[in-house]
Amino acid sequence: MVFVPWGQRNDLSYASLAPIRDAAWAGLLADALAMVAVGTGLAVVVGGLVRGRGRAWATAGGALTSVGAVVFALGASAFASLVWHATDPAVLSPDQGTALLAHAEANPGHGLLLHMVGFLTFTVGTLLLAVALLRAGTAPRWLPAAVVVLTVLLFAFPGRPQDLAQAAQMLVFAAIGVVYLRSEDRA
């Protein structure tokens, strides 16, 4: 059994979220905090590994990854709060909660858009960081190549393959951190 805060990925319906409202809230907040930790950590690590050639790529990628992670977290936190309140039957009837969540999903500009733009910005940033590592040659080439391949897989195959690509990508990010920790040039 694999832990997923709710059934289908990106199923934002009342029927899916109401029975697990506390877990959905906690899962979204944990996801938000993890994204900030990964985004800023990866930016710092790659910035430490890339000091010469590829530095401009690392700077741009680090900025996008960090800002994207924070924007993602803002959107995820806002949506977590909305879901928790909209699915409280003491506040809204199931029909009202269903209508509110459907409205939020149909009109993403004031909530979900932050989440989506943050994820996209983070993703572009990680690709720029991969280019920086390739240019600098300070990490085994398979690591930044894996970031690129896994990013493509993340968008190409929805469902369980997407979950597996995301998990593998986090392992690659951790491996880049290990390279940094083992580097002799660390300040």
PDB file of C-alpha atoms in Angstrom:
ATOM      1  CA  MET A   1       0.000   0.000   0.000  1.00  0.00           C
ATOM      2  CA  VAL A   2       1.367   3.388  -1.005  1.00  0.00           C
ATOM      3  CA  PHE A   3       0.516   6.530   0.950  1.00  0.00           C
ATOM      4  CA  VAL A   4      -1.324   9.096  -1.145  1.00  0.00           C
ATOM      5  CA  PRO A   5      -3.275  11.852   0.631  1.00  0.00           C
ATOM      6  CA  TRP A   6      -6.209  11.213  -1.702  1.00  0.00           C
ATOM      7  CA  GLY A   7      -7.265   8.751  -4.380  1.00  0.00           C
ATOM      8  CA  GLN A   8      -6.605  10.006  -7.875  1.00  0.00           C
ATOM      9  CA  ARG A   9      -3.816  12.507  -8.469  1.00  0.00           C
ATOM     10  CA  ASN A  10      -5.353  15.934  -9.070  1.00  0.00           C
ATOM     11  CA  ASP A  11      -8.868  14.807  -8.111  1.00  0.00           C
ATOM     12  CA  LEU A  12     -10.026  17.950  -6.362  1.00  0.00           C
ATOM     13  CA  SER A  13     -13.662  16.959  -5.948  1.00  0.00           C
ATOM     14  CA  TYR A  14     -15.597  17.203  -2.718  1.00  0.00           C
ATOM     15  CA  ALA A  15     -16.395  13.471  -2.877  1.00  0.00           C
ATOM     16  CA  SER A  16     -12.696  12.648  -3.005  1.00  0.00           C
ATOM     17  CA  LEU A  17     -11.523  15.110  -0.365  1.00  0.00           C
ATOM     18  CA  ALA A  18     -14.296  15.218   2.266  1.00  0.00           C
ATOM     19  CA  PRO A  19     -13.698  11.723   3.692  1.00  0.00           C
ATOM     20  CA  ILE A  20      -9.995  12.451   4.136  1.00  0.00           C
ATOM     21  CA  ARG A  21     -10.078  16.185   4.804  1.00  0.00           C
ATOM     22  CA  ASP A  22      -7.518  16.088   7.648  1.00  0.00           C
ATOM     23  CA  ALA A  23      -5.101  13.889   5.689  1.00  0.00           C
ATOM     24  CA  ALA A  24      -5.525  16.051   2.575  1.00  0.00           C
ATOM     25  CA  TRP A  25      -4.799  19.178   4.609  1.00  0.00           C
ATOM     26  CA  ALA A  26      -1.728  17.624   6.247  1.00  0.00           C
ATOM     27  CA  GLY A  27      -0.524  16.123   2.965  1.00  0.00           C
ATOM     28  CA  LEU A  28      -0.780  19.428   1.101  1.00  0.00           C
ATOM     29  CA  LEU A  29       1.070  21.285   3.861  1.00  0.00           C
ATOM     30  CA  ALA A  30       3.795  18.619   4.014  1.00  0.00           C
ATOM     31  CA  ASP A  31       4.111  18.807   0.230  1.00  0.00           C
ATOM     32  CA  ALA A  32       4.421  22.597   0.432  1.00  0.00           C
ATOM     33  CA  LEU A  33       7.132  22.499   3.094  1.00  0.00           C
ATOM     34  CA  ALA A  34       9.023  19.741   1.290  1.00  0.00           C
ATOM     35  CA  MET A  35       8.962  21.705  -1.960  1.00  0.00           C
ATOM     36  CA  VAL A  36      10.499  24.749  -0.259  1.00  0.00           C
ATOM     37  CA  ALA A  37      13.181  22.602   1.381  1.00  0.00           C
ATOM     38  CA  VAL A  38      14.011  20.812  -1.879  1.00  0.00           C
ATOM     39  CA  GLY A  39      13.909  23.972  -4.012  1.00  0.00           C
ATOM     40  CA  THR A  40      16.125  26.079  -1.792  1.00  0.00           C
ATOM     41  CA  GLY A  41      18.391  23.172  -0.878  1.00  0.00           C
ATOM     42  CA  LEU A  42      18.959  22.209  -4.499  1.00  0.00           C
ATOM     43  CA  ALA A  43      19.685  25.841  -5.420  1.00  0.00           C
ATOM     44  CA  VAL A  44      22.306  26.117  -2.659  1.00  0.00           C
ATOM     45  CA  VAL A  45      23.901  22.747  -3.453  1.00  0.00           C
ATOM     46  CA  VAL A  46      24.202  23.363  -7.183  1.00  0.00           C
ATOM     47  CA  GLY A  47      25.419  26.901  -6.500  1.00  0.00           C
ATOM     48  CA  GLY A  48      28.153  25.364  -4.354  1.00  0.00           C
ATOM     49  CA  LEU A  49      29.110  22.845  -7.022  1.00  0.00           C
ATOM     50  CA  VAL A  50      29.124  25.292  -9.933  1.00  0.00           C
ATOM     51  CA  ARG A  51      31.611  28.077  -9.349  1.00  0.00           C
ATOM     52  CA  GLY A  52      33.013  28.729 -12.824  1.00  0.00           C
ATOM     53  CA  ARG A  53      31.635  27.488 -16.099  1.00  0.00           C
ATOM     54  CA  GLY A  54      27.826  27.201 -15.891  1.00  0.00           C
ATOM     55  CA  ARG A  55      27.552  29.738 -13.063  1.00  0.00           C
ATOM     56  CA  ALA A  56      24.980  31.906 -14.892  1.00  0.00           C
ATOM     57  CA  TRP A  57      22.828  28.817 -15.480  1.00  0.00           C
ATOM     58  CA  ALA A  58      23.144  27.912 -11.792  1.00  0.00           C
ATOM     59  CA  THR A  59      22.202  31.424 -10.674  1.00  0.00           C
ATOM     60  CA  ALA A  60      19.137  31.581 -12.923  1.00  0.00           C
ATOM     61  CA  GLY A  61      18.124  28.018 -12.089  1.00  0.00           C
ATOM     62  CA  GLY A  62      18.595  28.550  -8.367  1.00  0.00           C
ATOM     63  CA  ALA A  63      16.465  31.691  -8.421  1.00  0.00           C
ATOM     64  CA  LEU A  64      13.663  30.023 -10.381  1.00  0.00           C
ATOM     65  CA  THR A  65      13.764  26.850  -8.296  1.00  0.00           C
ATOM     66  CA  SER A  66      13.644  28.758  -5.006  1.00  0.00           C
ATOM     67  CA  VAL A  67      10.970  31.248  -6.054  1.00  0.00           C
ATOM     68  CA  GLY A  68       8.935  28.497  -7.738  1.00  0.00           C
ATOM     69  CA  ALA A  69       9.047  26.384  -4.579  1.00  0.00           C
ATOM     70  CA  VAL A  70       7.818  29.271  -2.426  1.00  0.00           C
ATOM     71  CA  VAL A  71       5.013  30.177  -4.864  1.00  0.00           C
ATOM     72  CA  PHE A  72       4.026  26.481  -5.035  1.00  0.00           C
ATOM     73  CA  ALA A  73       3.929  26.370  -1.229  1.00  0.00           C
ATOM     74  CA  LEU A  74       1.748  29.473  -1.054  1.00  0.00           C
ATOM     75  CA  GLY A  75      -0.743  27.959  -3.485  1.00  0.00           C
ATOM     76  CA  ALA A  76      -0.699  24.547  -1.816  1.00  0.00           C
ATOM     77  CA  SER A  77      -1.232  26.079   1.635  1.00  0.00           C
ATOM     78  CA  ALA A  78      -4.102  28.230   0.420  1.00  0.00           C
ATOM     79  CA  PHE A  79      -5.772  25.263  -1.247  1.00  0.00           C
ATOM     80  CA  ALA A  80      -5.221  23.080   1.846  1.00  0.00           C
ATOM     81  CA  SER A  81      -7.054  25.631   3.946  1.00  0.00           C
ATOM     82  CA  LEU A  82      -9.867  25.988   1.418  1.00  0.00           C
ATOM     83  CA  VAL A  83     -10.344  22.212   1.209  1.00  0.00           C
ATOM     84  CA  TRP A  84     -10.387  21.793   4.966  1.00  0.00           C
ATOM     85  CA  HIS A  85     -13.024  24.484   5.480  1.00  0.00           C
ATOM     86  CA  ALA A  86     -15.130  23.597   2.425  1.00  0.00           C
ATOM     87  CA  THR A  87     -15.392  19.955   3.513  1.00  0.00           C
ATOM     88  CA  ASP A  88     -16.465  20.689   7.095  1.00  0.00           C
ATOM     89  CA  PRO A  89     -20.127  19.610   7.235  1.00  0.00           C
ATOM     90  CA  ALA A  90     -20.635  21.813  10.320  1.00  0.00           C
ATOM     91  CA  VAL A  91     -19.901  24.862   8.149  1.00  0.00           C
ATOM     92  CA  LEU A  92     -21.184  23.943   4.672  1.00  0.00           C
ATOM     93  CA  SER A  93     -23.565  21.269   3.477  1.00  0.00           C
ATOM     94  CA  PRO A  94     -22.046  18.699   1.107  1.00  0.00           C
ATOM     95  CA  ASP A  95     -23.850  20.417  -1.793  1.00  0.00           C
ATOM     96  CA  GLN A  96     -22.409  23.797  -0.821  1.00  0.00           C
ATOM     97  CA  GLY A  97     -18.914  22.345  -0.316  1.00  0.00           C
ATOM     98  CA  THR A  98     -19.122  20.579  -3.678  1.00  0.00           C
ATOM     99  CA  ALA A  99     -20.147  23.832  -5.359  1.00  0.00           C
ATOM    100  CA  LEU A 100     -17.354  25.791  -3.654  1.00  0.00           C
ATOM    101  CA  LEU A 101     -14.616  23.325  -4.641  1.00  0.00           C
ATOM    102  CA  ALA A 102     -15.980  23.053  -8.189  1.00  0.00           C
ATOM    103  CA  HIS A 103     -15.951  26.850  -8.399  1.00  0.00           C
ATOM    104  CA  ALA A 104     -12.348  26.997  -7.136  1.00  0.00           C
ATOM    105  CA  GLU A 105     -11.258  24.396  -9.688  1.00  0.00           C
ATOM    106  CA  ALA A 106     -13.105  26.129 -12.546  1.00  0.00           C
ATOM    107  CA  ASN A 107     -11.626  29.516 -11.587  1.00  0.00           C
ATOM    108  CA  PRO A 108      -7.990  28.812 -10.682  1.00  0.00           C
ATOM    109  CA  GLY A 109      -6.818  32.428 -10.935  1.00  0.00           C
ATOM    110  CA  HIS A 110      -7.195  33.169  -7.226  1.00  0.00           C
ATOM    111  CA  GLY A 111      -5.727  30.005  -5.735  1.00  0.00           C
ATOM    112  CA  LEU A 112      -4.772  26.994  -7.771  1.00  0.00           C
ATOM    113  CA  LEU A 113      -2.902  29.131 -10.294  1.00  0.00           C
ATOM    114  CA  LEU A 114      -0.221  29.895  -7.688  1.00  0.00           C
ATOM    115  CA  HIS A 115       0.243  26.178  -7.141  1.00  0.00           C
ATOM    116  CA  MET A 116       0.541  25.494 -10.888  1.00  0.00           C
ATOM    117  CA  VAL A 117       2.805  28.455 -11.705  1.00  0.00           C
ATOM    118  CA  GLY A 118       5.029  27.598  -8.750  1.00  0.00           C
ATOM    119  CA  PHE A 119       5.426  24.011  -9.903  1.00  0.00           C
ATOM    120  CA  LEU A 120       6.209  25.076 -13.463  1.00  0.00           C
ATOM    121  CA  THR A 121       8.727  27.689 -12.304  1.00  0.00           C
ATOM    122  CA  PHE A 122      10.375  25.134  -9.981  1.00  0.00           C
ATOM    123  CA  THR A 123      10.558  22.646 -12.855  1.00  0.00           C
ATOM    124  CA  VAL A 124      12.156  25.125 -15.270  1.00  0.00           C
ATOM    125  CA  GLY A 125      14.625  26.020 -12.525  1.00  0.00           C
ATOM    126  CA  THR A 126      15.635  22.390 -12.001  1.00  0.00           C
ATOM    127  CA  LEU A 127      16.265  22.026 -15.731  1.00  0.00           C
ATOM    128  CA  LEU A 128      18.513  25.106 -15.681  1.00  0.00           C
ATOM    129  CA  LEU A 129      20.357  23.668 -12.675  1.00  0.00           C
ATOM    130  CA  ALA A 130      20.875  20.446 -14.647  1.00  0.00           C
ATOM    131  CA  VAL A 131      22.366  22.471 -17.520  1.00  0.00           C
ATOM    132  CA  ALA A 132      24.654  24.234 -15.015  1.00  0.00           C
ATOM    133  CA  LEU A 133      25.915  20.900 -13.697  1.00  0.00           C
ATOM    134  CA  LEU A 134      26.483  19.600 -17.226  1.00  0.00           C
ATOM    135  CA  ARG A 135      28.422  22.750 -18.165  1.00  0.00           C
ATOM    136  CA  ALA A 136      30.504  22.727 -14.989  1.00  0.00           C
ATOM    137  CA  GLY A 137      31.261  19.003 -15.026  1.00  0.00           C
ATOM    138  CA  THR A 138      31.410  18.975 -11.224  1.00  0.00           C
ATOM    139  CA  ALA A 139      28.969  16.097 -10.804  1.00  0.00           C
ATOM    140  CA  PRO A 140      28.721  12.792 -12.650  1.00  0.00           C
ATOM    141  CA  ARG A 141      27.002  13.532 -15.968  1.00  0.00           C
ATOM    142  CA  TRP A 142      24.323  10.926 -15.369  1.00  0.00           C
ATOM    143  CA  LEU A 143      22.872  12.989 -12.493  1.00  0.00           C
ATOM    144  CA  PRO A 144      21.853  16.097 -14.470  1.00  0.00           C
ATOM    145  CA  ALA A 145      20.901  13.864 -17.410  1.00  0.00           C
ATOM    146  CA  ALA A 146      18.618  11.919 -15.070  1.00  0.00           C
ATOM    147  CA  VAL A 147      17.002  15.183 -13.907  1.00  0.00           C
ATOM    148  CA  VAL A 148      16.146  16.032 -17.517  1.00  0.00           C
ATOM    149  CA  VAL A 149      14.855  12.545 -18.395  1.00  0.00           C
ATOM    150  CA  LEU A 150      12.792  12.261 -15.216  1.00  0.00           C
ATOM    151  CA  THR A 151      11.305  15.709 -15.786  1.00  0.00           C
ATOM    152  CA  VAL A 152      10.137  14.637 -19.235  1.00  0.00           C
ATOM    153  CA  LEU A 153       8.691  11.420 -17.769  1.00  0.00           C
ATOM    154  CA  LEU A 154       6.943  13.447 -15.066  1.00  0.00           C
ATOM    155  CA  PHE A 155       4.883  15.236 -17.714  1.00  0.00           C
ATOM    156  CA  ALA A 156       4.586  12.407 -20.254  1.00  0.00           C
ATOM    157  CA  PHE A 157       3.036   9.620 -18.187  1.00  0.00           C
ATOM    158  CA  PRO A 158       0.227  10.435 -15.743  1.00  0.00           C
ATOM    159  CA  GLY A 159      -0.756   8.261 -12.817  1.00  0.00           C
ATOM    160  CA  ARG A 160       1.557   5.800 -11.079  1.00  0.00           C
ATOM    161  CA  PRO A 161       4.474   6.347 -13.544  1.00  0.00           C
ATOM    162  CA  GLN A 162       4.312  10.040 -12.657  1.00  0.00           C
ATOM    163  CA  ASP A 163       4.558   9.190  -8.950  1.00  0.00           C
ATOM    164  CA  LEU A 164       7.536   6.910  -9.608  1.00  0.00           C
ATOM    165  CA  ALA A 165       9.292   9.539 -11.754  1.00  0.00           C
ATOM    166  CA  GLN A 166       8.796  12.113  -9.008  1.00  0.00           C
ATOM    167  CA  ALA A 167      10.196   9.763  -6.362  1.00  0.00           C
ATOM    168  CA  ALA A 168      13.193   8.922  -8.574  1.00  0.00           C
ATOM    169  CA  GLN A 169      13.761  12.633  -9.198  1.00  0.00           C
ATOM    170  CA  MET A 170      13.934  13.270  -5.444  1.00  0.00           C
ATOM    171  CA  LEU A 171      16.535  10.490  -5.136  1.00  0.00           C
ATOM    172  CA  VAL A 172      18.585  12.133  -7.897  1.00  0.00           C
ATOM    173  CA  PHE A 173      18.359  15.477  -6.085  1.00  0.00           C
ATOM    174  CA  ALA A 174      19.610  13.736  -2.919  1.00  0.00           C
ATOM    175  CA  ALA A 175      22.480  12.193  -4.899  1.00  0.00           C
ATOM    176  CA  ILE A 176      23.464  15.664  -6.106  1.00  0.00           C
ATOM    177  CA  GLY A 177      23.522  16.703  -2.449  1.00  0.00           C
ATOM    178  CA  VAL A 178      25.846  13.805  -1.648  1.00  0.00           C
ATOM    179  CA  VAL A 179      28.185  14.917  -4.448  1.00  0.00           C
ATOM    180  CA  TYR A 180      28.220  18.368  -2.887  1.00  0.00           C
ATOM    181  CA  LEU A 181      28.924  17.022   0.608  1.00  0.00           C
ATOM    182  CA  ARG A 182      31.847  14.993  -0.758  1.00  0.00           C
ATOM    183  CA  SER A 183      33.297  17.844  -2.798  1.00  0.00           C
ATOM    184  CA  GLU A 184      36.602  19.242  -1.622  1.00  0.00           C
ATOM    185  CA  ASP A 185      35.824  22.758  -2.823  1.00  0.00           C
ATOM    186  CA  ARG A 186      32.996  23.197  -0.330  1.00  0.00           C
ATOM    187  CA  ALA A 187      33.364  26.450   1.578  1.00  0.00           C
TER     188      ALA A 187
END
